[in-house]
Short mmCIF file of N, CA and C in Angstrom, two decimals:
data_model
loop_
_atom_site.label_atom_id
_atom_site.label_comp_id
_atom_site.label_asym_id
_atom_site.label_seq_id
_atom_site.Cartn_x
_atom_site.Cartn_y
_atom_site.Cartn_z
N UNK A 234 -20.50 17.92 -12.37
CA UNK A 234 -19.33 17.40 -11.68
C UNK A 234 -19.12 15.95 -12.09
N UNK A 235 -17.96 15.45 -12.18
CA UNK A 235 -17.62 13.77 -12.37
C UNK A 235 -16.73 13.68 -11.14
N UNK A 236 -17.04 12.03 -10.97
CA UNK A 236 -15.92 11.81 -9.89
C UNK A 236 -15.17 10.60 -10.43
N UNK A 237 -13.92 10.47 -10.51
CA UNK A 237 -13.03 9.10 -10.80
C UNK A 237 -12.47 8.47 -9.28
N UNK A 238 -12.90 7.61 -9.26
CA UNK A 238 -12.31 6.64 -8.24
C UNK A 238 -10.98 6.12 -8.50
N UNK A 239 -10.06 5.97 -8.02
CA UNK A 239 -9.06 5.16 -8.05
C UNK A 239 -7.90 4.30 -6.95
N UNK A 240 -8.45 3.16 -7.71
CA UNK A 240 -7.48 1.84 -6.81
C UNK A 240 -6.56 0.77 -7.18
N UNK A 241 -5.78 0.56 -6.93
CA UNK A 241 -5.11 -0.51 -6.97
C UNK A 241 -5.72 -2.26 -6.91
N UNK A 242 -6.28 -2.45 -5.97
CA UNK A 242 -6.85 -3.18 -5.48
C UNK A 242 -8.37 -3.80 -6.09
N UNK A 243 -7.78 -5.03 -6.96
CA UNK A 243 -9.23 -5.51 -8.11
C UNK A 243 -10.50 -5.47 -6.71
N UNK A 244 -10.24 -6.03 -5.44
CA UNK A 244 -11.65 -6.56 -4.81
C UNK A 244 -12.03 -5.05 -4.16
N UNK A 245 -11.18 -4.18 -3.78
CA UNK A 245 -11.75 -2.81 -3.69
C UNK A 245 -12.46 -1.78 -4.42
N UNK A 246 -12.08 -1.88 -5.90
CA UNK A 246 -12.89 -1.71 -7.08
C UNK A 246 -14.42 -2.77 -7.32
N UNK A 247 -14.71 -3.60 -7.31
CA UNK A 247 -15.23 -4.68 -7.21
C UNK A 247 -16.47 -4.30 -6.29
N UNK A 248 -15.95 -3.77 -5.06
CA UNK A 248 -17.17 -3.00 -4.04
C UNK A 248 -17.15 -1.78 -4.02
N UNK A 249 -15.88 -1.10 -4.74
CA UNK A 249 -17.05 0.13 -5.55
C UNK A 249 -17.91 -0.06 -6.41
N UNK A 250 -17.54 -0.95 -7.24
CA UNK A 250 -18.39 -0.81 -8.40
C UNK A 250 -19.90 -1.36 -7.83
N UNK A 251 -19.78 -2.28 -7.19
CA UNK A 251 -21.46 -2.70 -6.11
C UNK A 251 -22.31 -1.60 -5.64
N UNK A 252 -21.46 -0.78 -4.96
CA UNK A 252 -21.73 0.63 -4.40
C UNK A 252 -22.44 1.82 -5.05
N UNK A 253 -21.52 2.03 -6.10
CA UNK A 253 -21.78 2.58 -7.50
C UNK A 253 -22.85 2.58 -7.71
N UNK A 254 -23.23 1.46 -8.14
CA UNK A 254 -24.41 0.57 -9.03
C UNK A 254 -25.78 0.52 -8.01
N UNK A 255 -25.99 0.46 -6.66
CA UNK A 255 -26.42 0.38 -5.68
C UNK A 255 -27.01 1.40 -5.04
N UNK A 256 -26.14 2.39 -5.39
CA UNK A 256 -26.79 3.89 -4.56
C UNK A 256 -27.09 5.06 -5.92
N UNK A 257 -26.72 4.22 -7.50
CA UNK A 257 -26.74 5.25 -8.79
C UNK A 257 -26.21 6.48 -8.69
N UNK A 258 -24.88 6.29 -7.96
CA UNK A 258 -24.01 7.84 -7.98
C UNK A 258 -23.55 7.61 -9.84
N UNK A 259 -22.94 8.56 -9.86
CA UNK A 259 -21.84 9.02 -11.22
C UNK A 259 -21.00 8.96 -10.82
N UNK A 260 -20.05 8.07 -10.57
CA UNK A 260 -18.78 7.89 -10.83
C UNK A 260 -17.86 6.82 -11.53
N UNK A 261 -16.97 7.11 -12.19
CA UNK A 261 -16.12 6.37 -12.33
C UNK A 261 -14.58 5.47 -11.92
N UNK A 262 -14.93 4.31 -12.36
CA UNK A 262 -13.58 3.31 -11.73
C UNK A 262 -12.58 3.29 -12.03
N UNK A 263 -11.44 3.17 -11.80
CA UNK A 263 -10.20 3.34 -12.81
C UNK A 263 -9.34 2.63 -11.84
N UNK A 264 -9.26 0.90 -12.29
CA UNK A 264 -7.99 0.71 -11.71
C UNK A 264 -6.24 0.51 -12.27
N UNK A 265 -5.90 1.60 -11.42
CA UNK A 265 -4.44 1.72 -11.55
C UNK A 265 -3.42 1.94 -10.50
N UNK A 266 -2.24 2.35 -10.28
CA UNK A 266 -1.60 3.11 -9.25
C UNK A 266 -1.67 4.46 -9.50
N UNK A 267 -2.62 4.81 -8.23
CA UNK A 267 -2.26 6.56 -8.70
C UNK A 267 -1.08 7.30 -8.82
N UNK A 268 -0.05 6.90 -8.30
CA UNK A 268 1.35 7.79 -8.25
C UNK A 268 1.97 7.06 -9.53
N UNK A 269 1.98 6.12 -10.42
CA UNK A 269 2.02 5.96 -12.09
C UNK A 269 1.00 6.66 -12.50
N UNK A 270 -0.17 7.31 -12.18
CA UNK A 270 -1.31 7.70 -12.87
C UNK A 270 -0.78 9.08 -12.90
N UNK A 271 0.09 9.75 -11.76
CA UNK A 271 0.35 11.07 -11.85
C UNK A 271 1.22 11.28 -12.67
N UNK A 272 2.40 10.10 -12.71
CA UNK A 272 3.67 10.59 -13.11
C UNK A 272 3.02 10.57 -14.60
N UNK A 273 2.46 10.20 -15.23
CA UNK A 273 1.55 10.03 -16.89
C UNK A 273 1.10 11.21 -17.38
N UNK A 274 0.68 12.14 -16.26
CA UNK A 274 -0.12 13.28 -16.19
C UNK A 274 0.32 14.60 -16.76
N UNK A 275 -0.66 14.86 -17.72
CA UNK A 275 -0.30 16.16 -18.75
C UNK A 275 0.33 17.54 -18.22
N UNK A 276 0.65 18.29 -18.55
CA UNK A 276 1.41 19.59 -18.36
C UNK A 276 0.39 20.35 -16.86
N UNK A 277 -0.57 20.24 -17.25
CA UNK A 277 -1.35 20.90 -15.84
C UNK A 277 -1.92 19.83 -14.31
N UNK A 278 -1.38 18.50 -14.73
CA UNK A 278 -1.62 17.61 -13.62
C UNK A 278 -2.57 16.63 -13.79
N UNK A 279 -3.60 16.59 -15.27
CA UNK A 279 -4.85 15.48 -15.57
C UNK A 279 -3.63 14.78 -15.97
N UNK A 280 -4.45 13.57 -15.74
CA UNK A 280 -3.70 12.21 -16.16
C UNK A 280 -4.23 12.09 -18.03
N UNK A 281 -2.88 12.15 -18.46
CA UNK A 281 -3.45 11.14 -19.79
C UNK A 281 -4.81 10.20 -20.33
N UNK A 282 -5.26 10.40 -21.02
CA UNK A 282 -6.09 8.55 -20.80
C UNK A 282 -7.10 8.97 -20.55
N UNK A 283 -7.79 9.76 -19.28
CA UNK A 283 -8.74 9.77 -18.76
C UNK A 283 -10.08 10.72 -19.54
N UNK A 284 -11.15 10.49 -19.72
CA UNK A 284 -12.35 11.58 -20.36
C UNK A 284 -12.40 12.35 -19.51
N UNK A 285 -12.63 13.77 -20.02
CA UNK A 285 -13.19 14.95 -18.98
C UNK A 285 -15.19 14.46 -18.48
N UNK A 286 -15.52 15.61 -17.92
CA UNK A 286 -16.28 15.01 -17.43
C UNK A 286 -17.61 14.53 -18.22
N UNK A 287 -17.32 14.99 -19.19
CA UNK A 287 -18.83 14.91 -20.19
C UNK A 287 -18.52 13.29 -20.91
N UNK A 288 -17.52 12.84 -21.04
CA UNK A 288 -17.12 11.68 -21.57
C UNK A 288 -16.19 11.81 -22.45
N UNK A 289 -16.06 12.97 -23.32
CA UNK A 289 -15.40 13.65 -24.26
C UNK A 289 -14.12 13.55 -24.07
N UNK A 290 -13.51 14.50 -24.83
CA UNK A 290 -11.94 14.77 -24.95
C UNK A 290 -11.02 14.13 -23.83
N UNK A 291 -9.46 13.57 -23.94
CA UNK A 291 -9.07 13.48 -23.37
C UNK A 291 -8.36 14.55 -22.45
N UNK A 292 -9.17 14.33 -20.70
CA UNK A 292 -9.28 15.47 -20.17
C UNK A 292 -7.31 15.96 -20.11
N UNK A 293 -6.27 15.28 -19.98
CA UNK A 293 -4.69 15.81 -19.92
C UNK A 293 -4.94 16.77 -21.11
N UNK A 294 -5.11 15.82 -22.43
CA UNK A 294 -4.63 16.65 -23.75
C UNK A 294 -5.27 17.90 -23.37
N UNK A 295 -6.64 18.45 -22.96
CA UNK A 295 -7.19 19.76 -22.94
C UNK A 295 -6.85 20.20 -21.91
N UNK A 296 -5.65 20.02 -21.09
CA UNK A 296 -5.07 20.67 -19.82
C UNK A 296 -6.01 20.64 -18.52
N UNK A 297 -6.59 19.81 -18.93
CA UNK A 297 -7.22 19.95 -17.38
C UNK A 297 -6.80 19.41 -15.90
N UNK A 298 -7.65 19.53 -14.83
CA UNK A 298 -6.79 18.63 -13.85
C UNK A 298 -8.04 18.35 -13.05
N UNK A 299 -7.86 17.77 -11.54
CA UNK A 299 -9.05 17.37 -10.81
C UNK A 299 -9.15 18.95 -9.75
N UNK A 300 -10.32 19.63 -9.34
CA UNK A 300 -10.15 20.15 -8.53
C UNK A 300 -10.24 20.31 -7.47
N UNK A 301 -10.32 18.49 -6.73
CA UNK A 301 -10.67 18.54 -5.38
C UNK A 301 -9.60 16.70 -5.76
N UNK A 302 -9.22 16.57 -4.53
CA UNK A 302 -8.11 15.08 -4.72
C UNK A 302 -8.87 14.80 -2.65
N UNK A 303 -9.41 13.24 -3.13
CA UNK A 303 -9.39 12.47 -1.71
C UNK A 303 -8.68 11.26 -1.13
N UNK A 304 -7.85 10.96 -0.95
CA UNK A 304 -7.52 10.19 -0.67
C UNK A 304 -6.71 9.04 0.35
N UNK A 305 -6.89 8.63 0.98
CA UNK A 305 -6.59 7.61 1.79
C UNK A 305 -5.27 6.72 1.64
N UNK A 306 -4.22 7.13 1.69
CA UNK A 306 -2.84 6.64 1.21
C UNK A 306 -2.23 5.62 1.94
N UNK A 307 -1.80 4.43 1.44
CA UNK A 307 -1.20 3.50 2.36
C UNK A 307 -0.31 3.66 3.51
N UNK A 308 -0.58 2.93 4.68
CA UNK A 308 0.33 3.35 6.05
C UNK A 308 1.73 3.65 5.32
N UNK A 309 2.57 4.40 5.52
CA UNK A 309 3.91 4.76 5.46
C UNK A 309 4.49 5.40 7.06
N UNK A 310 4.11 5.19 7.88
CA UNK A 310 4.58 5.48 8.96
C UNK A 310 6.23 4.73 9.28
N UNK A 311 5.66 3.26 8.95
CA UNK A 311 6.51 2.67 9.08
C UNK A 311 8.21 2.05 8.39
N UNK A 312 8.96 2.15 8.57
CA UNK A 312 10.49 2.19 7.53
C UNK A 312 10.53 1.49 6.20
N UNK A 313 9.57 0.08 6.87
CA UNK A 313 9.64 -1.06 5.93
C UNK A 313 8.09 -0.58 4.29
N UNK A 314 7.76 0.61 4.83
CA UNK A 314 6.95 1.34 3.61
C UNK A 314 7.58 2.14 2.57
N UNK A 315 8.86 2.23 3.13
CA UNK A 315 9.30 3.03 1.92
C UNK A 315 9.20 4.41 1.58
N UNK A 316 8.51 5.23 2.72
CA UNK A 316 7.61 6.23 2.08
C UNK A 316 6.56 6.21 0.81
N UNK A 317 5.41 5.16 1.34
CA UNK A 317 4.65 4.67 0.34
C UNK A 317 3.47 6.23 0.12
N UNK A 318 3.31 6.61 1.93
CA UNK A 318 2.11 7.69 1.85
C UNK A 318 2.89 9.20 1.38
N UNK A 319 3.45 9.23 1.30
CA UNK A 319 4.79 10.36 0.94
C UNK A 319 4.32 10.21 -0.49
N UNK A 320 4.59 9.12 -1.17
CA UNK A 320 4.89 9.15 -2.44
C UNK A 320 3.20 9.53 -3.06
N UNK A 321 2.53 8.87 -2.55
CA UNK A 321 0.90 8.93 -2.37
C UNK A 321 0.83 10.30 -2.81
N UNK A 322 1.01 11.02 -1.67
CA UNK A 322 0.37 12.62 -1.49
C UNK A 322 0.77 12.75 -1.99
N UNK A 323 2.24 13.53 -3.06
CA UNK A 323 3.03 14.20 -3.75
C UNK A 323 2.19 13.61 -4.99
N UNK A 324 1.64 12.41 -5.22
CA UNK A 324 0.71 12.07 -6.70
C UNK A 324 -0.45 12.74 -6.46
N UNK A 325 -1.21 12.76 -5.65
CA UNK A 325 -2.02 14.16 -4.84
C UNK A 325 -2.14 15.17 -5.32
N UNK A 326 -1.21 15.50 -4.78
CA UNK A 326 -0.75 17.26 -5.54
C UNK A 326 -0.57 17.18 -6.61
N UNK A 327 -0.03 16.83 -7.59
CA UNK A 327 0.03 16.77 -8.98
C UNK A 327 -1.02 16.76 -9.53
N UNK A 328 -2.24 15.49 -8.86
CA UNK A 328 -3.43 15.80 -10.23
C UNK A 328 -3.79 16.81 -9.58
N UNK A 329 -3.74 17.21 -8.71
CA UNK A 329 -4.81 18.53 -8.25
C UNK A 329 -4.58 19.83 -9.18
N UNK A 330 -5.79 20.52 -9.23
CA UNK A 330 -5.11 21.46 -10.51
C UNK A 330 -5.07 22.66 -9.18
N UNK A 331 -4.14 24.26 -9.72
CA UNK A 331 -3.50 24.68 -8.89
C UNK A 331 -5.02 25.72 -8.18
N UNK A 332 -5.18 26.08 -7.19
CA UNK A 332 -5.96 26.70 -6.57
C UNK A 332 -7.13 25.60 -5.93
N UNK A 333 -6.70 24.06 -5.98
CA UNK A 333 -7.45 23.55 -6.11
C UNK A 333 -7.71 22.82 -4.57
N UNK A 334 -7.62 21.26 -4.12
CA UNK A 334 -7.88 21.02 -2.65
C UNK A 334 -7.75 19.61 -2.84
N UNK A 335 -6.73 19.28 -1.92
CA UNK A 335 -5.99 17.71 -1.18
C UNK A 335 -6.61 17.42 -0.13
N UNK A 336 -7.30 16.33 0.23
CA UNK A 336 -7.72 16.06 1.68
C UNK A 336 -7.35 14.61 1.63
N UNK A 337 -6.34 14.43 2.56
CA UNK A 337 -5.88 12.87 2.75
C UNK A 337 -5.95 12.92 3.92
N UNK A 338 -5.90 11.31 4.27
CA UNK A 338 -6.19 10.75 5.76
C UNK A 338 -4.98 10.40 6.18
N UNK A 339 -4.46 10.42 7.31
CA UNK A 339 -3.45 9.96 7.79
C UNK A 339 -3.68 10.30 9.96
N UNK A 340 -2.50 9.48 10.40
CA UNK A 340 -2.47 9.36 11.79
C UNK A 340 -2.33 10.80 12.26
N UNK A 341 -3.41 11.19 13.35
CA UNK A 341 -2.84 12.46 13.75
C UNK A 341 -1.02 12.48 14.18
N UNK A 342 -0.91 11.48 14.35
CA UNK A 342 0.34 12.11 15.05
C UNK A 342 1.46 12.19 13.76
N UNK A 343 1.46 11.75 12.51
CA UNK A 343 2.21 12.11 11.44
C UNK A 343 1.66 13.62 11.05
N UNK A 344 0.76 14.19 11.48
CA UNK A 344 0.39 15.62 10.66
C UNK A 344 1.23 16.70 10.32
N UNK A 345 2.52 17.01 11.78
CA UNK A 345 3.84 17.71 11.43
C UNK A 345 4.27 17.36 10.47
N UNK A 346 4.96 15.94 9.86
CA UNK A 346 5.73 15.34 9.15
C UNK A 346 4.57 15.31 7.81
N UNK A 347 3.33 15.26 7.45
CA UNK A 347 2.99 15.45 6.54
C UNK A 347 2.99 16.85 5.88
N UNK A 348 2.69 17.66 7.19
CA UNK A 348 2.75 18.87 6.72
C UNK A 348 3.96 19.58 5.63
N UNK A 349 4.61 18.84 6.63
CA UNK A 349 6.08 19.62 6.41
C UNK A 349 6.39 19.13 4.65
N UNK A 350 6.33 17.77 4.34
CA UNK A 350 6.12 17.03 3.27
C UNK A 350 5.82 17.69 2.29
N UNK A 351 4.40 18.32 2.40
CA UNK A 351 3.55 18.97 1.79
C UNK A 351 3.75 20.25 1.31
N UNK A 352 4.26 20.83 2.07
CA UNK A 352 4.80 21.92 2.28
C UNK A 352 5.84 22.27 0.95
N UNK A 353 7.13 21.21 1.33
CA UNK A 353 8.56 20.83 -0.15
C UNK A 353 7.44 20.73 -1.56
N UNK A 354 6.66 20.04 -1.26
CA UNK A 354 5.98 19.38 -2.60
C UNK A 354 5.90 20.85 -3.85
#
């Protein structure tokens, strides 16, 4: 298994990478925006760019995708977000490859409205 991390945020990367290094998991850092990381993303949902898990090939060009997506999406509850967590999840679903599994965090009380979200996607 490989795992890619991804953030926006240099000092959040910064204490992954401490973390990383600290507890000797396998994973990798990658900072970018994930919802540019999706829209990049090859015919089956891997992002461009990225090695599959052995280090090798670029995992898009060989159609691959992730088959488990975690992530923690910025508040969008609010108007002045834009639908930031909207846009989030829908990059979500994309790398996820199909049969595969989304688990994002959000306020219980948005869960209808994500659902439903989720649902169009």
């Amino acid at each position: 298994a490989h795992v890619l991390a991804v953030d926006l945020d240099p000092a959040a990367l910064e204490v992954a990478a401490e973390n990383v290094e600290e507890f000797e998991v396998p994973v990798s850092l990658l900072g970018c925006d994930v919802v540019q990381l999706a829209m990049r993303s090859g015919p089956e949902g891997a992002p461009s760019g990225v090695a599959d898990a052995e280090g090798g090939a670029d995992a898009g060009a060989a159609g691959g995708a992730f088959d488990i997506v975690l992530m923690n999406p910025p508040f969008g509850t609010r108007n002045e977000s834009h639908g930031a967590d909207v846009a989030f999840m829908q990059a979500g679903l994309r790398l996820c490859r199909p049969g595969g599994a989304v688990y994002s965090l959000h306020k219980t009380s948005t869960r209808p409205f994500i659902a439903k979200k989720a649902a169009e996607a």
